[in-house]
């Protein structure tokens, strides 16, 4: 009888939640909009490279309020918001802008499972844009600045004596009125600039851990000597705490290593299976930490063996190599925006969809453009075999752009606070992606958007992660630093500079526009570098540019990025419409053409 009552109560609660939420507004929706369940939002564990079995997802309906900056916690809230969708999005159920003069408040309650008794409890946020202050049971427990990276708090000391706990988050995001990295967000969307994103936009969850537990895993392969360097971070780097890493191949342990937290452990594998886009082979890892011989914490992870490097070809041209073989990197500029969720894909299936389609279209690379994705997106790229160039989201803009010569243009004169924030956020972004085999190139700046201290930033990036290549300023103000010279040219390919000391790439071109009725974001002017009337015309123009691109490969280009994966708001130059319902080109022709481009650079 009690069980029946509990089931009825849960069903009633679910029906209430559904009644309190629905997508709002009359903008485009994706095929996954209707699959969003307010009682079970993004239920997948959000951190595949450090996964624990016990956890509680805190996504769902929270209370929200928009209040002027500087006020205390509201007594009354404005309504419900569906976390983790930004308040400006349709899927939030609110679709309101906040602005730099206001703060966004969130509130909910949660309980800790009784099975977690005598465990510490971690409160985890996938990402909150931009400054978050977190309160548990009316105690300010911590803050975080950075709109793209995860952060956690050990909330155990603040849970004593209560069964139900109050969680409040206060967020401030000045969008384009501040110096912080913001990517394409603007308070006045038009052209290539999009709707602001404020607040929680990735999963929030709690999980139980021992007081001694794993906090990070960094895994860097070396295929030349068959080793894997693994550094495990822990909550306490005490001499009595021993970290153990096990590497598994199809369930069988093939290498182990033990050591102290924070120390690089080296595991050896003879003739490891290499990861590449045609064979994205992943090894499982188990990472544990023991105190006085007793295991305190164990997490699941994965890794891969692959190498990104550069080498001169027979003609003396520097080429990018994957696993010591020349490989032309070819893929779309991927903004990662959604008409219903803005920064947040409505479901994990949707999150993977763009990667799946990019693979089907015959590309082998994605340039993630001035945005950072949730950890699961990089997992999908790892699993599907997609190379990733990771941009730093731009911000603090306003300098002069001069991309057609070296050492031209101006650096942005940033404040000391802006510089320190950039450095911290870039480090956190690199930490997020450092163990993902798919990520092969770091891109600190795009088109002189806030570009500053280029040599220092590029050199720091290379020193912090020597295992990848650094593209210092994609299409930006070019400085003699880093591994790559990256040109932008629209609409067709062009090579107006060449650097014999660096890998030369075409970091953006294309932008072939096709506006399709019933798949447009707004009725204002829709924008593309050039416009066509139908799919056949767009496909023909794409093939024409690809053939032009092939002529530049022999002359030195080692990669190219086509603009872009999807339409985004007012931009209509995607291979797909913004709602992901129409592919604008002939897919068979697209795939054949892309494969021919990639094969144009021989090993």
Coordinates of C-alpha atoms in Angstrom, one line a residue:
X1 CA 0.0 0.0 0.0
X2 CA 2.9 2.4 0.9
X3 CA 4.6 1.6 -2.4
X4 CA 1.3 2.3 -4.3
X5 CA 1.0 5.6 -2.5
X6 CA 4.6 6.6 -3.3
X7 CA 4.1 5.8 -7.0
X8 CA 0.9 7.9 -7.1
X9 CA 2.7 10.8 -5.3
X10 CA 5.5 10.7 -7.8
X11 CA 3.1 10.6 -10.7
X12 CA 1.2 13.6 -9.3
X13 CA 4.5 15.5 -8.8
X14 CA 5.5 14.7 -12.4
X15 CA 2.2 15.9 -13.8
X16 CA 2.4 19.1 -11.7
X17 CA 5.9 19.8 -13.1
X18 CA 4.7 19.3 -16.6
X19 CA 1.8 21.6 -16.1
X20 CA 4.1 24.3 -14.7
X21 CA 6.5 24.3 -17.7
X22 CA 6.3 24.5 -21.5
X23 CA 8.6 26.0 -24.2
X24 CA 7.7 29.6 -24.7
X25 CA 7.8 32.1 -27.6
X26 CA 7.2 31.7 -31.3
X27 CA 10.8 31.1 -32.4
X28 CA 12.0 28.0 -34.2
X29 CA 12.0 24.6 -32.4
X30 CA 14.1 21.5 -33.1
X31 CA 12.8 18.0 -33.4
X32 CA 14.0 17.4 -29.8
X33 CA 12.0 20.2 -28.2
X34 CA 9.1 17.9 -27.6
X35 CA 11.4 15.3 -26.0
X36 CA 12.4 17.6 -23.1
X37 CA 10.8 16.2 -19.9
X38 CA 10.9 18.7 -17.0
X39 CA 11.1 15.7 -14.6
X40 CA 14.1 14.2 -16.4
X41 CA 16.2 16.9 -18.0
X42 CA 19.5 15.8 -19.5
X43 CA 19.6 12.6 -17.4
X44 CA 23.0 11.4 -18.6
X45 CA 26.0 11.6 -16.2
X46 CA 27.6 14.9 -17.4
X47 CA 31.3 14.1 -16.9
X48 CA 32.3 10.9 -18.9
X49 CA 36.0 11.1 -18.1
X50 CA 35.5 11.1 -14.4
X51 CA 32.3 9.2 -13.8
X52 CA 30.9 8.1 -10.4
X53 CA 28.0 5.6 -10.1
X54 CA 26.2 7.4 -7.3
X55 CA 24.8 10.9 -8.1
X56 CA 21.6 13.0 -8.0
X57 CA 20.7 15.2 -10.9
X58 CA 19.4 18.6 -9.8
X59 CA 18.2 19.7 -13.2
X60 CA 14.5 20.5 -13.4
X61 CA 12.2 23.3 -12.2
X62 CA 13.7 25.9 -9.9
X63 CA 12.3 29.2 -8.7
X64 CA 13.8 32.3 -10.4
X65 CA 13.8 36.0 -9.9
X66 CA 15.3 38.9 -11.8
X67 CA 16.3 41.7 -9.4
X68 CA 18.5 44.9 -9.6
X69 CA 22.1 44.3 -8.8
X70 CA 23.1 44.6 -5.2
X71 CA 19.8 43.5 -3.6
X72 CA 19.5 40.7 -1.1
X73 CA 17.8 37.4 -1.8
X74 CA 14.2 38.0 -2.9
X75 CA 11.4 37.1 -0.5
X76 CA 9.1 36.3 -3.4
X77 CA 10.4 34.8 -6.7
X78 CA 9.0 35.5 -10.2
X79 CA 8.1 31.9 -11.2
X80 CA 9.7 28.7 -12.4
X81 CA 12.6 28.1 -14.7
X82 CA 13.7 24.9 -16.3
X83 CA 17.4 24.3 -15.4
X84 CA 19.8 24.0 -17.2
X85 CA 18.4 26.2 -20.0
X86 CA 19.5 29.9 -20.0
X87 CA 16.7 32.2 -19.0
X88 CA 16.7 33.9 -22.5
X89 CA 15.9 30.5 -24.1
X90 CA 12.5 29.0 -25.1
X91 CA 13.2 25.8 -23.2
X92 CA 13.8 27.7 -19.9
X93 CA 10.0 28.4 -19.9
X94 CA 10.8 32.1 -19.3
X95 CA 12.5 33.7 -22.3
X96 CA 13.4 37.0 -20.6
X97 CA 16.6 39.0 -20.9
X98 CA 18.4 40.0 -17.7
X99 CA 20.9 42.7 -18.7
X100 CA 24.0 44.0 -16.9
X101 CA 22.1 46.1 -14.3
X102 CA 20.2 43.0 -12.9
X103 CA 21.0 39.8 -11.2
X104 CA 19.4 36.4 -11.8
X105 CA 18.4 34.5 -8.7
X106 CA 17.7 30.7 -8.6
X107 CA 16.3 28.7 -5.7
X108 CA 15.4 25.1 -5.0
X109 CA 15.5 22.5 -2.3
X110 CA 17.1 19.1 -2.3
X111 CA 17.6 16.1 -0.1
X112 CA 20.7 13.9 0.3
X113 CA 20.0 10.1 0.0
X114 CA 20.3 8.2 3.3
X115 CA 22.7 5.8 1.6
X116 CA 25.2 8.6 1.5
X117 CA 25.6 8.7 5.3
X118 CA 29.2 9.4 6.4
X119 CA 30.1 10.6 2.9
X120 CA 31.1 14.0 1.8
X121 CA 28.7 15.6 -0.7
X122 CA 30.0 17.6 -3.7
X123 CA 27.8 20.1 -5.5
X124 CA 28.8 20.3 -9.2
X125 CA 27.9 22.9 -11.8
X126 CA 28.7 22.1 -15.5
X127 CA 28.7 25.8 -16.4
X128 CA 27.1 29.1 -15.3
X129 CA 27.4 32.3 -17.4
X130 CA 29.1 34.3 -15.9
X131 CA 29.6 35.1 -12.2
X132 CA 27.9 32.7 -9.8
X133 CA 27.5 33.0 -6.0
X134 CA 26.3 29.8 -4.4
X135 CA 24.4 29.6 -1.1
X136 CA 23.5 26.4 0.8
X137 CA 21.1 26.7 3.7
X138 CA 21.6 30.5 3.6
X139 CA 25.4 30.3 3.8
X140 CA 27.5 31.8 1.0
X141 CA 29.8 28.8 0.3
X142 CA 31.7 30.0 -2.8
X143 CA 31.8 31.9 -6.1
X144 CA 33.0 31.3 -9.6
X145 CA 33.7 33.5 -12.5
X146 CA 33.7 31.9 -16.0
X147 CA 30.8 31.1 -18.3
X148 CA 32.1 28.0 -19.9
X149 CA 33.8 25.7 -17.4
X150 CA 32.7 23.4 -14.5
X151 CA 33.2 24.1 -10.8
X152 CA 32.4 22.2 -7.6
X153 CA 32.0 22.8 -3.9
X154 CA 32.2 20.4 -1.0
X155 CA 29.0 21.3 0.8
X156 CA 29.2 18.7 3.6
X157 CA 29.8 21.2 6.5
X158 CA 26.6 23.1 5.6
X159 CA 24.2 20.1 5.7
X160 CA 24.3 19.2 9.4
X161 CA 21.0 18.9 11.3
X162 CA 18.7 19.2 8.3
X163 CA 16.9 16.7 6.0
X164 CA 15.9 19.2 3.3
X165 CA 18.4 21.7 2.1
X166 CA 18.0 25.1 0.4
X167 CA 20.1 25.9 -2.6
X168 CA 20.3 29.4 -4.0
X169 CA 22.4 30.7 -6.9
X170 CA 22.9 34.4 -7.7
X171 CA 24.2 35.1 -11.2
X172 CA 25.5 38.3 -12.8
X173 CA 26.4 38.5 -16.5
X174 CA 27.1 41.8 -18.2
X175 CA 27.2 40.3 -21.7
X176 CA 28.8 42.7 -24.2
X177 CA 29.0 45.4 -21.5
X178 CA 31.7 43.6 -19.7
X179 CA 35.3 42.4 -20.4
X180 CA 34.6 38.7 -19.8
X181 CA 34.7 36.0 -22.6
X182 CA 31.3 35.9 -24.2
X183 CA 31.7 34.6 -27.8
X184 CA 28.9 35.6 -30.1
X185 CA 26.5 37.0 -27.3
X186 CA 25.3 40.6 -27.6
X187 CA 22.6 42.8 -26.1
X188 CA 21.5 43.7 -29.7
X189 CA 21.5 40.6 -31.8
X190 CA 22.0 41.1 -35.6
X191 CA 24.1 39.7 -38.4
X192 CA 26.7 37.3 -36.9
X193 CA 25.9 38.3 -33.3
X194 CA 23.4 36.4 -31.2
X195 CA 21.1 36.5 -28.2
X196 CA 22.6 36.8 -24.7
X197 CA 22.9 33.8 -22.5
X198 CA 22.6 34.2 -18.8
X199 CA 22.8 31.8 -15.8
X200 CA 22.9 28.0 -15.5
X201 CA 23.2 26.4 -18.9
X202 CA 24.7 23.0 -18.0
X203 CA 23.7 20.2 -15.6
X204 CA 23.8 20.7 -11.8
X205 CA 24.3 17.6 -9.7
X206 CA 25.4 16.3 -6.3
X207 CA 27.4 13.2 -5.6
X208 CA 28.9 11.4 -2.6
X209 CA 32.6 11.0 -2.0
X210 CA 35.0 10.1 0.7
X211 CA 36.9 12.9 2.3
X212 CA 39.8 11.7 0.2
X213 CA 38.7 11.6 -3.4
X214 CA 39.8 12.2 -7.0
X215 CA 39.4 15.7 -8.2
X216 CA 40.9 15.6 -11.7
X217 CA 42.5 13.3 -14.3
X218 CA 45.0 14.4 -17.0
X219 CA 46.0 11.7 -19.5
X220 CA 48.5 12.5 -22.3
X221 CA 49.6 9.7 -24.7
X222 CA 52.9 9.3 -26.4
X223 CA 52.6 6.9 -29.3
X224 CA 56.3 7.1 -30.2
X225 CA 57.2 5.2 -27.0
X226 CA 53.9 3.5 -26.2
X227 CA 53.3 5.3 -23.0
X228 CA 50.5 7.2 -21.3
X229 CA 51.2 9.9 -18.8
X230 CA 48.4 10.2 -16.2
X231 CA 48.3 12.8 -13.4
X232 CA 45.5 12.4 -10.9
X233 CA 44.4 15.3 -8.7
X234 CA 43.0 14.6 -5.2
X235 CA 41.3 16.4 -2.4
X236 CA 44.3 15.7 -0.2
X237 CA 47.8 15.1 -1.5
X238 CA 48.9 13.3 1.6
X239 CA 51.8 10.7 1.5
X240 CA 49.5 8.0 2.9
X241 CA 47.1 8.4 0.0
X242 CA 48.1 6.2 -3.0
X243 CA 46.6 6.7 -6.5
X244 CA 46.2 3.7 -8.8
X245 CA 45.5 3.9 -12.5
X246 CA 44.4 0.8 -14.5
X247 CA 44.3 0.9 -18.3
X248 CA 41.8 -1.6 -19.9
X249 CA 41.5 -2.9 -23.4
X250 CA 38.1 -4.5 -24.1
X251 CA 37.8 -5.2 -20.3
X252 CA 41.3 -6.6 -19.8
X253 CA 43.8 -4.7 -17.7
X254 CA 46.9 -4.0 -20.0
X255 CA 48.8 -1.6 -17.7
X256 CA 48.8 -0.3 -14.2
X257 CA 50.7 2.4 -12.2
X258 CA 50.6 3.6 -8.6
X259 CA 51.9 6.8 -7.1
X260 CA 51.0 10.0 -5.2
X261 CA 48.3 12.4 -6.3
X262 CA 49.7 15.2 -8.4
X263 CA 52.6 13.1 -9.7
X264 CA 52.8 12.0 -13.3
X265 CA 52.4 8.2 -13.6
X266 CA 53.6 6.5 -16.7
X267 CA 51.8 3.4 -18.1
X268 CA 53.3 1.4 -21.0
X269 CA 51.4 -0.4 -23.7
X270 CA 53.2 -2.3 -26.4
X271 CA 51.9 -1.5 -29.9
X272 CA 48.7 0.4 -28.7
X273 CA 45.8 0.7 -31.1
X274 CA 45.8 4.2 -32.3
X275 CA 42.9 6.6 -32.4
X276 CA 42.1 8.5 -35.6
X277 CA 38.9 9.6 -37.4
X278 CA 38.6 6.3 -39.3
X279 CA 39.2 4.2 -36.1
X280 CA 38.3 6.2 -32.9
X281 CA 39.6 3.5 -30.6
X282 CA 39.2 4.2 -26.9
X283 CA 40.7 2.5 -23.9
X284 CA 38.9 2.4 -20.6
X285 CA 40.5 3.6 -17.4
X286 CA 39.8 3.0 -13.7
X287 CA 41.3 5.5 -11.3
X288 CA 41.2 5.0 -7.6
X289 CA 42.7 6.5 -4.5
X290 CA 43.5 4.5 -1.3
X291 CA 44.2 5.7 2.2
X292 CA 46.3 3.3 4.4
X293 CA 45.6 0.5 1.8
X294 CA 41.8 1.0 1.8
X295 CA 40.2 2.3 -1.4
X296 CA 38.4 5.6 -0.7
X297 CA 37.2 6.6 -4.2
X298 CA 37.1 5.1 -7.6
X299 CA 36.0 6.6 -10.9
X300 CA 35.6 5.4 -14.5
X301 CA 37.4 7.2 -17.3
X302 CA 38.7 6.6 -20.8
X303 CA 41.6 7.6 -23.0
X304 CA 43.2 7.0 -26.4
X305 CA 46.6 6.9 -28.1
X306 CA 47.0 9.5 -30.8
X307 CA 49.6 12.1 -31.7
X308 CA 49.2 15.6 -33.3
X309 CA 52.3 17.1 -34.7
X310 CA 53.9 19.0 -37.6
X311 CA 56.5 17.9 -40.1
X312 CA 57.9 19.2 -43.4
X313 CA 56.9 17.3 -46.5
X314 CA 59.1 16.4 -49.5
X315 CA 58.7 20.0 -50.7
X316 CA 59.7 21.5 -47.4
X317 CA 56.1 22.6 -46.5
X318 CA 55.1 22.2 -42.9
X319 CA 52.2 19.8 -42.6
X320 CA 50.0 18.7 -39.8
X321 CA 50.4 15.1 -38.9
X322 CA 48.1 12.7 -37.0
X323 CA 50.0 9.7 -35.7
X324 CA 53.1 10.7 -37.7
X325 CA 51.2 10.7 -41.1
X326 CA 50.1 13.8 -43.1
X327 CA 46.4 14.5 -42.7
X328 CA 44.4 17.3 -44.1
X329 CA 42.0 18.7 -41.5
X330 CA 38.7 19.6 -43.1
X331 CA 35.5 20.5 -41.3
X332 CA 32.9 23.1 -40.5
X333 CA 32.9 26.2 -38.3
X334 CA 30.5 25.0 -35.5
X335 CA 28.9 27.7 -33.4
X336 CA 27.0 25.2 -31.1
X337 CA 23.8 27.2 -30.8
X338 CA 20.2 26.0 -30.6
X339 CA 17.0 27.8 -31.4
X340 CA 15.2 26.3 -28.5
X341 CA 18.0 26.1 -25.9
X342 CA 20.5 28.7 -27.2
X343 CA 23.8 27.4 -25.6
X344 CA 22.2 24.2 -24.4
X345 CA 21.1 21.3 -26.7
X346 CA 17.6 20.1 -25.7
X347 CA 18.8 16.4 -25.3
X348 CA 22.0 14.4 -25.4
X349 CA 20.8 12.9 -28.7
X350 CA 20.6 16.5 -30.0
X351 CA 24.0 17.3 -28.7
X352 CA 25.5 14.4 -30.6
X353 CA 23.5 15.0 -33.7
X354 CA 25.6 17.8 -35.2
X355 CA 28.8 15.7 -34.7
X356 CA 27.1 12.6 -36.3
X357 CA 26.0 14.6 -39.3
X358 CA 29.4 16.2 -39.7
X359 CA 30.9 12.8 -39.8
X360 CA 28.3 11.5 -42.3
X361 CA 29.1 14.5 -44.5
X362 CA 32.7 13.2 -44.9
X363 CA 34.4 15.8 -42.7
X364 CA 37.1 14.8 -40.2
X365 CA 37.3 18.0 -38.1
X366 CA 35.2 20.6 -36.3
X367 CA 36.3 24.1 -35.3
X368 CA 34.4 24.8 -32.2
X369 CA 33.9 28.6 -32.7
X370 CA 34.2 31.0 -29.7
X371 CA 32.2 28.6 -27.5
X372 CA 33.0 25.7 -25.2
X373 CA 30.7 22.7 -25.0
X374 CA 29.6 20.4 -22.2
X375 CA 32.0 17.6 -21.5
X376 CA 29.6 15.1 -23.2
X377 CA 30.0 16.9 -26.5
X378 CA 33.8 16.2 -26.5
X379 CA 33.0 12.6 -25.4
X380 CA 30.8 12.2 -28.6
X381 CA 33.7 13.6 -30.7
X382 CA 36.1 11.2 -29.0
X383 CA 33.8 8.2 -29.6
X384 CA 32.8 9.1 -33.2
X385 CA 36.3 10.1 -34.3
X386 CA 36.1 13.9 -34.9
X387 CA 39.1 16.1 -34.6
X388 CA 38.4 19.4 -32.7
X389 CA 40.0 22.8 -32.9
X390 CA 39.0 24.5 -29.7
X391 CA 38.6 28.3 -29.7
X392 CA 38.8 30.5 -26.7
X393 CA 35.5 32.5 -26.5
X394 CA 36.2 36.1 -27.4
X395 CA 35.5 39.2 -25.3
X396 CA 36.7 42.7 -24.4
X397 CA 36.8 43.7 -28.1
X398 CA 37.6 46.9 -29.8
X399 CA 41.0 46.7 -31.4
X400 CA 42.0 47.3 -35.1
X401 CA 42.0 44.2 -37.4
X402 CA 44.6 43.9 -40.2
X403 CA 44.7 40.3 -41.3
X404 CA 46.5 40.6 -44.7
X405 CA 50.0 41.2 -43.3
X406 CA 52.2 40.2 -40.4
X407 CA 52.6 42.5 -37.4
X408 CA 49.8 44.8 -38.4
X409 CA 46.6 45.8 -36.5
X410 CA 46.5 46.7 -32.8
X411 CA 46.4 44.8 -29.6
X412 CA 43.5 45.5 -27.3
X413 CA 44.6 47.6 -24.3
X414 CA 43.0 45.4 -21.6
X415 CA 42.8 46.2 -17.9
X416 CA 44.8 44.1 -15.4
X417 CA 41.5 42.6 -14.3
X418 CA 40.5 41.6 -17.8
X419 CA 43.9 40.1 -18.5
X420 CA 43.9 38.0 -15.3
X421 CA 40.3 36.8 -16.0
X422 CA 41.2 35.8 -19.6
X423 CA 44.2 33.8 -18.4
X424 CA 42.2 32.1 -15.7
X425 CA 39.3 31.2 -18.0
X426 CA 41.6 30.0 -20.8
X427 CA 43.4 27.7 -18.3
X428 CA 40.1 26.3 -17.1
X429 CA 39.0 25.6 -20.6
X430 CA 42.2 23.8 -21.5
X431 CA 41.9 21.8 -18.2
X432 CA 38.4 20.8 -19.3
X433 CA 39.5 19.4 -22.7
X434 CA 43.1 18.4 -22.0
X435 CA 42.4 14.6 -21.8
X436 CA 40.0 14.5 -24.8
X437 CA 41.8 12.8 -27.8
X438 CA 39.6 14.6 -30.2
X439 CA 41.0 18.0 -29.2
X440 CA 44.1 18.6 -31.3
X441 CA 44.5 22.4 -31.7
X442 CA 44.1 25.3 -29.3
X443 CA 42.9 28.7 -30.7
X444 CA 43.4 31.5 -28.2
X445 CA 42.1 34.3 -30.4
X446 CA 39.8 34.8 -33.4
X447 CA 40.0 37.7 -35.9
X448 CA 41.6 40.2 -33.5
X449 CA 38.4 40.1 -31.3
X450 CA 40.0 41.3 -28.1
X451 CA 43.4 40.0 -29.2
X452 CA 46.3 41.0 -26.9
X453 CA 49.7 39.8 -25.7
X454 CA 49.6 37.3 -28.6
X455 CA 53.1 36.0 -28.2
X456 CA 52.8 35.6 -24.5
X457 CA 49.4 33.8 -24.7
X458 CA 50.5 31.5 -27.5
X459 CA 53.8 30.6 -25.7
X460 CA 52.0 30.0 -22.4
X461 CA 49.4 27.8 -24.2
X462 CA 52.2 25.7 -25.8
X463 CA 54.0 25.4 -22.5
X464 CA 50.9 24.4 -20.6
X465 CA 50.0 21.7 -23.1
X466 CA 53.0 20.8 -25.3
X467 CA 51.0 17.8 -26.7
X468 CA 48.9 19.9 -29.1
X469 CA 49.4 22.6 -31.7
X470 CA 48.7 26.2 -31.1
X471 CA 46.8 28.4 -33.6
X472 CA 47.5 31.8 -32.0
X473 CA 45.0 34.0 -33.9
X474 CA 42.6 32.4 -36.4
X475 CA 42.2 35.0 -39.1
X476 CA 43.4 37.6 -36.7
X477 CA 46.3 40.0 -36.4
X478 CA 49.2 37.7 -37.3
X479 CA 52.2 37.5 -35.1
X480 CA 55.3 35.3 -35.6
X481 CA 54.4 32.9 -32.8
X482 CA 52.6 29.5 -32.4
X483 CA 52.5 26.6 -34.8
X484 CA 49.9 27.9 -37.4
X485 CA 49.2 30.8 -39.7
X486 CA 45.4 30.9 -40.1
X487 CA 43.8 32.9 -43.0
X488 CA 40.2 33.8 -43.4
X489 CA 38.7 34.6 -46.8
X490 CA 35.1 34.8 -47.9
X491 CA 33.4 33.5 -49.9
X492 CA 36.0 31.5 -51.8
X493 CA 39.4 30.1 -50.8
X494 CA 42.5 32.3 -51.1
X495 CA 46.1 32.3 -50.0
X496 CA 47.3 35.8 -49.5
X497 CA 50.0 35.0 -47.0
X498 CA 52.4 32.1 -46.5
X499 CA 54.7 31.4 -43.6
X500 CA 57.4 28.8 -44.3
X501 CA 58.0 28.4 -40.5
X502 CA 54.4 27.5 -39.7
X503 CA 51.6 25.2 -40.8
X504 CA 49.3 27.3 -43.1
X505 CA 45.6 26.8 -42.9
X506 CA 42.4 28.4 -44.2
X507 CA 40.5 28.9 -40.9
X508 CA 37.3 30.2 -42.5
X509 CA 35.8 30.4 -45.9
X510 CA 32.5 29.8 -47.6
X511 CA 29.4 31.2 -46.0
X512 CA 27.1 30.2 -48.8
X513 CA 23.6 31.5 -47.9
X514 CA 20.2 29.9 -48.5
X515 CA 17.2 31.3 -46.6
X516 CA 14.4 28.7 -46.4
X517 CA 10.9 29.8 -45.5
X518 CA 9.5 28.3 -42.3
X519 CA 13.0 27.6 -41.0
X520 CA 14.1 31.2 -40.3
X521 CA 14.8 32.7 -36.9
X522 CA 13.3 36.1 -37.6
X523 CA 11.7 38.3 -40.4
X524 CA 14.6 40.8 -40.3
X525 CA 17.3 40.7 -42.9
X526 CA 18.9 37.2 -43.0
X527 CA 22.6 37.2 -43.6
X528 CA 25.1 35.2 -45.7
X529 CA 28.3 36.1 -47.5
X530 CA 26.6 35.2 -50.7
X531 CA 23.0 34.1 -51.3
X532 CA 21.4 31.4 -53.5
X533 CA 17.9 30.3 -54.3
X534 CA 17.9 26.5 -54.0
X535 CA 19.9 23.4 -52.9
X536 CA 21.3 22.7 -56.3
X537 CA 22.8 26.1 -56.6
X538 CA 24.3 25.9 -53.1
X539 CA 25.7 22.4 -53.7
X540 CA 27.3 23.5 -57.0
X541 CA 28.9 26.6 -55.4
X542 CA 30.2 24.4 -52.6
X543 CA 31.8 22.0 -55.1
X544 CA 33.3 24.9 -57.0
X545 CA 35.0 26.2 -53.8
X546 CA 36.2 22.8 -52.9
X547 CA 37.9 22.4 -56.2
X548 CA 39.5 25.8 -55.8
X549 CA 40.6 24.7 -52.3
X550 CA 42.3 21.6 -53.7
X551 CA 44.5 23.8 -55.9
X552 CA 45.8 25.5 -52.8
X553 CA 46.7 22.3 -50.9
X554 CA 49.8 21.6 -53.0
X555 CA 50.8 25.3 -52.5
X556 CA 50.7 24.9 -48.7
X557 CA 47.3 24.7 -47.1
X558 CA 47.1 21.9 -44.6
X559 CA 43.5 22.5 -43.3
X560 CA 40.4 24.3 -44.1
X561 CA 37.2 25.3 -42.2
X562 CA 33.9 25.8 -44.1
X563 CA 31.3 28.3 -42.6
X564 CA 29.2 26.6 -41.2
X565 CA 27.4 23.6 -39.7
X566 CA 24.0 25.3 -39.2
X567 CA 22.2 28.5 -39.6
X568 CA 22.3 30.5 -36.4
X569 CA 19.7 33.2 -35.7
X570 CA 20.1 35.7 -38.5
X571 CA 22.9 33.8 -40.3
X572 CA 21.6 31.5 -43.1
X573 CA 24.9 30.1 -44.3
X574 CA 24.6 26.7 -42.6
X575 CA 24.8 23.3 -44.2
X576 CA 21.6 22.7 -42.1
X577 CA 18.8 25.0 -41.1
X578 CA 18.9 26.3 -37.5
X579 CA 16.2 23.9 -36.5
X580 CA 18.2 21.0 -37.9
X581 CA 15.2 19.9 -40.1
X582 CA 16.6 20.6 -43.6
X583 CA 20.0 19.7 -45.1
X584 CA 20.6 22.4 -47.7
X585 CA 23.0 20.5 -49.9
X586 CA 23.0 17.1 -51.7
X587 CA 24.5 15.0 -49.0
X588 CA 26.0 12.4 -51.3
X589 CA 27.8 15.1 -53.3
X590 CA 28.9 16.8 -50.1
X591 CA 30.4 13.7 -48.7
X592 CA 32.2 12.7 -51.9
X593 CA 33.5 16.2 -52.3
X594 CA 34.8 16.4 -48.8
X595 CA 36.5 13.1 -49.0
X596 CA 38.3 14.1 -52.2
X597 CA 39.6 17.3 -50.5
X598 CA 40.9 15.3 -47.5
X599 CA 42.6 12.8 -49.8
X600 CA 44.3 15.6 -51.8
X601 CA 47.0 15.7 -49.2
X602 CA 48.9 12.4 -49.4
X603 CA 50.8 10.8 -46.6

